[in-house]
Short mmCIF file of N, CA and C in Angstrom, two decimals:
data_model
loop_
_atom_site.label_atom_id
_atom_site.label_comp_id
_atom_site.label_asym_id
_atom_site.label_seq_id
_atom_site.Cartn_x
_atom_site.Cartn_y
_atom_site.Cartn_z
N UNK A 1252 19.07 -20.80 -3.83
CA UNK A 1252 18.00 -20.41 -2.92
C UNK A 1252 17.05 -19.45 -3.64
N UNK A 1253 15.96 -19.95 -3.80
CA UNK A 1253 14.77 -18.91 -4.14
C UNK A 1253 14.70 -17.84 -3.50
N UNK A 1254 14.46 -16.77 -3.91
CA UNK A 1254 14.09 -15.37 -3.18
C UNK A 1254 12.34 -15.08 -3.03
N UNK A 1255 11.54 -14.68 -2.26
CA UNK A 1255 10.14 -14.69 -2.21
C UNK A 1255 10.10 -13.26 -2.02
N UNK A 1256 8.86 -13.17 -1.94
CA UNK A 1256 8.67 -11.00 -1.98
C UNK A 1256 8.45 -11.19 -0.07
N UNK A 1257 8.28 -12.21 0.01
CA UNK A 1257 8.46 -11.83 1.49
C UNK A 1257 9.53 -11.69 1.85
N UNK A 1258 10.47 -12.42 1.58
CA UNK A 1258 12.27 -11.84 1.49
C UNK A 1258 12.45 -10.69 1.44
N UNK A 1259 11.85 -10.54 0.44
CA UNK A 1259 12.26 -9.15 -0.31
C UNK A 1259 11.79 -7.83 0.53
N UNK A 1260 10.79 -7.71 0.96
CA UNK A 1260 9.78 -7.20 2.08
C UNK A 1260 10.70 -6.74 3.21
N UNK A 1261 11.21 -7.71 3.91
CA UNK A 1261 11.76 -8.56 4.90
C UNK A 1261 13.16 -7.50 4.94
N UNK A 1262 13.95 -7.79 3.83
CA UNK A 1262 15.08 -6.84 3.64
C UNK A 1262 15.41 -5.48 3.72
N UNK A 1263 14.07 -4.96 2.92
CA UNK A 1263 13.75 -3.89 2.59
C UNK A 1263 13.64 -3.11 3.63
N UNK A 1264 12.92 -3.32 5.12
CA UNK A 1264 12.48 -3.09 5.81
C UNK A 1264 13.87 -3.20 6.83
N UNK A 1265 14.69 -4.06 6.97
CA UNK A 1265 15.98 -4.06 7.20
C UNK A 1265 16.74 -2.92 7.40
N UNK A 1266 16.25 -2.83 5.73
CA UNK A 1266 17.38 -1.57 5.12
C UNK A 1266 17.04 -0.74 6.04
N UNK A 1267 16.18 -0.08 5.79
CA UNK A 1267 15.27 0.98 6.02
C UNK A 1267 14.61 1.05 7.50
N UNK A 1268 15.82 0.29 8.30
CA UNK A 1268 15.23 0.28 10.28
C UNK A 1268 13.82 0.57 10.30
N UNK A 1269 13.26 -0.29 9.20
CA UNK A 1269 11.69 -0.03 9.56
C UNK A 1269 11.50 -1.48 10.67
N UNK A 1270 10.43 -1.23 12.00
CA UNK A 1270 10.22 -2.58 12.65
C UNK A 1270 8.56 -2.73 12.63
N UNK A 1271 8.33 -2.92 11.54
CA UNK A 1271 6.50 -2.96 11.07
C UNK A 1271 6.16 -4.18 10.09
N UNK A 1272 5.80 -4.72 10.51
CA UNK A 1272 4.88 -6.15 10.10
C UNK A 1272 4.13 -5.20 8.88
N UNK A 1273 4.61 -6.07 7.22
CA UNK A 1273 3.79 -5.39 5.87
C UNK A 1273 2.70 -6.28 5.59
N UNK A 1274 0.99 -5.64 5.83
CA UNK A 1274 0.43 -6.16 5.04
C UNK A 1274 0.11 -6.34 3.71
N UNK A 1275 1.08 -7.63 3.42
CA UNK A 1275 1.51 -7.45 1.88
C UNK A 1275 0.03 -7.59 1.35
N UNK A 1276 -0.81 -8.59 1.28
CA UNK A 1276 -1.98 -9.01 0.74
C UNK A 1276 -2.54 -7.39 0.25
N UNK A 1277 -2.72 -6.61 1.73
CA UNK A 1277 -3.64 -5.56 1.50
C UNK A 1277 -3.39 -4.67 0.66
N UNK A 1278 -1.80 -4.17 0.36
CA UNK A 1278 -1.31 -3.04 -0.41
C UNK A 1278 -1.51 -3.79 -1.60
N UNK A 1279 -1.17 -5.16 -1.72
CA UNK A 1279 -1.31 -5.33 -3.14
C UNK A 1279 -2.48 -5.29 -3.73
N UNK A 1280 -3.40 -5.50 -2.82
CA UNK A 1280 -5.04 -5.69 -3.13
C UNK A 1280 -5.09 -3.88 -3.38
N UNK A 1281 -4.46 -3.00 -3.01
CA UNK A 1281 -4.95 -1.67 -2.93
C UNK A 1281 -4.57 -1.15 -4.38
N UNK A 1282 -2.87 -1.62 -4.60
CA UNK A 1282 -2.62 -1.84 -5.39
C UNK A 1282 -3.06 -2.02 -6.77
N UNK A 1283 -3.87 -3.15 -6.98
CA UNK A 1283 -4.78 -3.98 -8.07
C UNK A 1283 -5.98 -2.42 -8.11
N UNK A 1284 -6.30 -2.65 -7.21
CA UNK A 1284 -7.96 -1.51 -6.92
C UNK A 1284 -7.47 -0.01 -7.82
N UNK A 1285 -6.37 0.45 -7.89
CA UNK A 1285 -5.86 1.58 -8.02
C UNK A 1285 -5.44 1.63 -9.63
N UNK A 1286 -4.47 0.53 -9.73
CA UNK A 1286 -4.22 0.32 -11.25
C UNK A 1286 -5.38 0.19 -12.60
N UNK A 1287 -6.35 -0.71 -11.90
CA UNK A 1287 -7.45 -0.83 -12.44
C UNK A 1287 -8.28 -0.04 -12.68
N UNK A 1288 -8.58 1.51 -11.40
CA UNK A 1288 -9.35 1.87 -11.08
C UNK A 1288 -8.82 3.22 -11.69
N UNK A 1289 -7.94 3.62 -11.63
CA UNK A 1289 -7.63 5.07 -11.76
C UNK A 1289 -6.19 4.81 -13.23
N UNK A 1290 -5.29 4.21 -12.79
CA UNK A 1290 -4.17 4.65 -14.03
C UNK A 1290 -2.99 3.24 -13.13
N UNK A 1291 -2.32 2.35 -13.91
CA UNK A 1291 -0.88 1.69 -13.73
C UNK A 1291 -0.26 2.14 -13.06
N UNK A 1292 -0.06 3.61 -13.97
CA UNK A 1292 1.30 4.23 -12.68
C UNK A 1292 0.68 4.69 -11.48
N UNK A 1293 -0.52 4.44 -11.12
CA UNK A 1293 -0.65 5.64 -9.75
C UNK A 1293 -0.29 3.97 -8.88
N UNK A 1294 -0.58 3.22 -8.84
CA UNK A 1294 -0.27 1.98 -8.08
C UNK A 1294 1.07 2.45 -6.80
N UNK A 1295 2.05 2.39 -7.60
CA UNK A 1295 3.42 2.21 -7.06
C UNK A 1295 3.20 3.70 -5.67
N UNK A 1296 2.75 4.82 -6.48
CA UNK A 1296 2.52 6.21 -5.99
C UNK A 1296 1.65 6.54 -4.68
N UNK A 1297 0.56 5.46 -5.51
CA UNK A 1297 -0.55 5.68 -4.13
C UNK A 1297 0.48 4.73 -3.10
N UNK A 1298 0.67 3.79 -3.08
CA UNK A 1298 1.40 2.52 -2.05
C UNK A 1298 2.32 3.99 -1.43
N UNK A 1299 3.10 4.67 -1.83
CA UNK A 1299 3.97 5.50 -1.27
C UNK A 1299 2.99 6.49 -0.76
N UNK A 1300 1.99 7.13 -1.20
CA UNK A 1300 1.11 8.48 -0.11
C UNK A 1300 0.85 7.11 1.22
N UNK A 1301 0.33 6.34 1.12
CA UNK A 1301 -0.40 5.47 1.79
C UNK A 1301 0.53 5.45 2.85
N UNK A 1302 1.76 5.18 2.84
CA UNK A 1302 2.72 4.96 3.60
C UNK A 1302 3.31 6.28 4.50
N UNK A 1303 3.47 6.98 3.45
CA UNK A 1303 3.96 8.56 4.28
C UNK A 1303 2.36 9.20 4.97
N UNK A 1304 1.30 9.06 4.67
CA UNK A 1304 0.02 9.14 5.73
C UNK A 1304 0.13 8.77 6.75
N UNK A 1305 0.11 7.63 6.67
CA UNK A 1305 0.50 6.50 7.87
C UNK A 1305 1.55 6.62 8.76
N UNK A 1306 2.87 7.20 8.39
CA UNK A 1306 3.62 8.26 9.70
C UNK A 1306 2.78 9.28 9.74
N UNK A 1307 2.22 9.59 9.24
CA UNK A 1307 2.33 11.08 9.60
C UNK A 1307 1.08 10.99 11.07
N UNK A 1308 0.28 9.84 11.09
CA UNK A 1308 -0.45 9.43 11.90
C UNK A 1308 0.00 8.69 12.94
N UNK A 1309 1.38 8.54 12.64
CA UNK A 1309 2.06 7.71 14.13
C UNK A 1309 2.70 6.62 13.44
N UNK A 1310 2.23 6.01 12.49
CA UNK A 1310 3.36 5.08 11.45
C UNK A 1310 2.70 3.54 12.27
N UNK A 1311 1.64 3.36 12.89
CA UNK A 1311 1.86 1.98 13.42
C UNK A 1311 0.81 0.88 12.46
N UNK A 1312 0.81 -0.50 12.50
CA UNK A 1312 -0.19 -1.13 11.72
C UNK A 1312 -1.55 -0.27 11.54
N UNK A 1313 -2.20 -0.19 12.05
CA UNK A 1313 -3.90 0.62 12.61
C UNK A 1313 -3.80 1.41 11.58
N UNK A 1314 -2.38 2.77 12.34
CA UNK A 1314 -2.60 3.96 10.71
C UNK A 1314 -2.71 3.65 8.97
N UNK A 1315 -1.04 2.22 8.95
CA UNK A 1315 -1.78 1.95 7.80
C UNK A 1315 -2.83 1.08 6.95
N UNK A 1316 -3.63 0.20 8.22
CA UNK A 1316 -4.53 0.21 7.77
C UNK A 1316 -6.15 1.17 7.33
N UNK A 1317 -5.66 2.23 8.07
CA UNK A 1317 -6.47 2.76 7.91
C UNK A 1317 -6.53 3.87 6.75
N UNK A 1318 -5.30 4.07 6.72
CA UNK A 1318 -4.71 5.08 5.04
C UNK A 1318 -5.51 3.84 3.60
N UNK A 1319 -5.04 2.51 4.00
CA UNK A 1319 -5.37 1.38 2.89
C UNK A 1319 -6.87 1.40 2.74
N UNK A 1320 -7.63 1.88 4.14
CA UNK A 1320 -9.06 1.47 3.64
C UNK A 1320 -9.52 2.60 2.55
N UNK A 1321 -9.27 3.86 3.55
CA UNK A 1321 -9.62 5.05 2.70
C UNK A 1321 -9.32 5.38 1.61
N UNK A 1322 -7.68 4.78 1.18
CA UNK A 1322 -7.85 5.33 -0.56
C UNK A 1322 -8.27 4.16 -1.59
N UNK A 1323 -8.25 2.64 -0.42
CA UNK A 1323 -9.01 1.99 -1.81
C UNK A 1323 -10.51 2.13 -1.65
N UNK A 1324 -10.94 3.11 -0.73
CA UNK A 1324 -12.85 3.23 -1.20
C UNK A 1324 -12.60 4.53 -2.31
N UNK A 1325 -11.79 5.37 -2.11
CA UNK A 1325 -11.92 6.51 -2.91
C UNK A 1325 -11.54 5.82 -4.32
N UNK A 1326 -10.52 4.64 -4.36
CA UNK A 1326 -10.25 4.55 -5.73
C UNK A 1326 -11.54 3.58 -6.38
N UNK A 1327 -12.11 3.02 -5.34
CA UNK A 1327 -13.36 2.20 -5.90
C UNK A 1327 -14.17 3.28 -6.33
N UNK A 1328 -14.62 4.49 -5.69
CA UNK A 1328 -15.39 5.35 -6.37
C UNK A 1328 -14.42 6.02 -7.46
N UNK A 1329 -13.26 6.11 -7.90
CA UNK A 1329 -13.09 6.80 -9.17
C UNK A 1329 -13.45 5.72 -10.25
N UNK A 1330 -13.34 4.15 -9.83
CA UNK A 1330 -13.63 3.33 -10.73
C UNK A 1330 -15.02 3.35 -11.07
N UNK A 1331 -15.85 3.85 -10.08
CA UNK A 1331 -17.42 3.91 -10.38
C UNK A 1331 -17.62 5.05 -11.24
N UNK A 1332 -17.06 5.95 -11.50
CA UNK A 1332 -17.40 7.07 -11.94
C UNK A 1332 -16.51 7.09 -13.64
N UNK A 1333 -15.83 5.86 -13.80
CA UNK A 1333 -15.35 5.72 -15.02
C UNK A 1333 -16.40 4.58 -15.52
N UNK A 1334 -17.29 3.91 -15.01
CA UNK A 1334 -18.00 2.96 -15.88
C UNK A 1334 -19.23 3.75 -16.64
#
């Protein structure tokens, strides 16, 4: 049986009595924006502030979409300010 990152997602979230639908697309897209934009390692780092924001706002989809918009505009402007 193949394993998919939605599996993987899926489990994780298991583990971790989390009951929140991951927008995988978006973190990874935030992801990409961040690695590119600022440094590799902040990727994994930012995905984790992004997440602990997002409780700290109530933890529901909305918050983290809304942690995702804000640090990938800030990381689009550190990428503007490196060209």
């Amino acid at each position: 049986m193949e394993r998919t990152l939605d599996d993987w997602i899926a489990d994780v979230a298991t583990e971790l009595g989390i009951d929140l639908e991951v927008d995988v697309t978006g973190l990874l897209d935030l992801a990409r924006v961040v690695a590119h934009g600022v440094a590799r390692p902040a990727a994994p780092l930012t995905a984790f502030l992004v997440g602990y924001a997002a409780a700290q706002q109530g933890g529901g989809p909305a918050e983290v979409a809304r942690a995702q918009a804000r640090t990938a505009a800030l990381a689009e402007r550190w990428a503007g300010e490196q060209e």
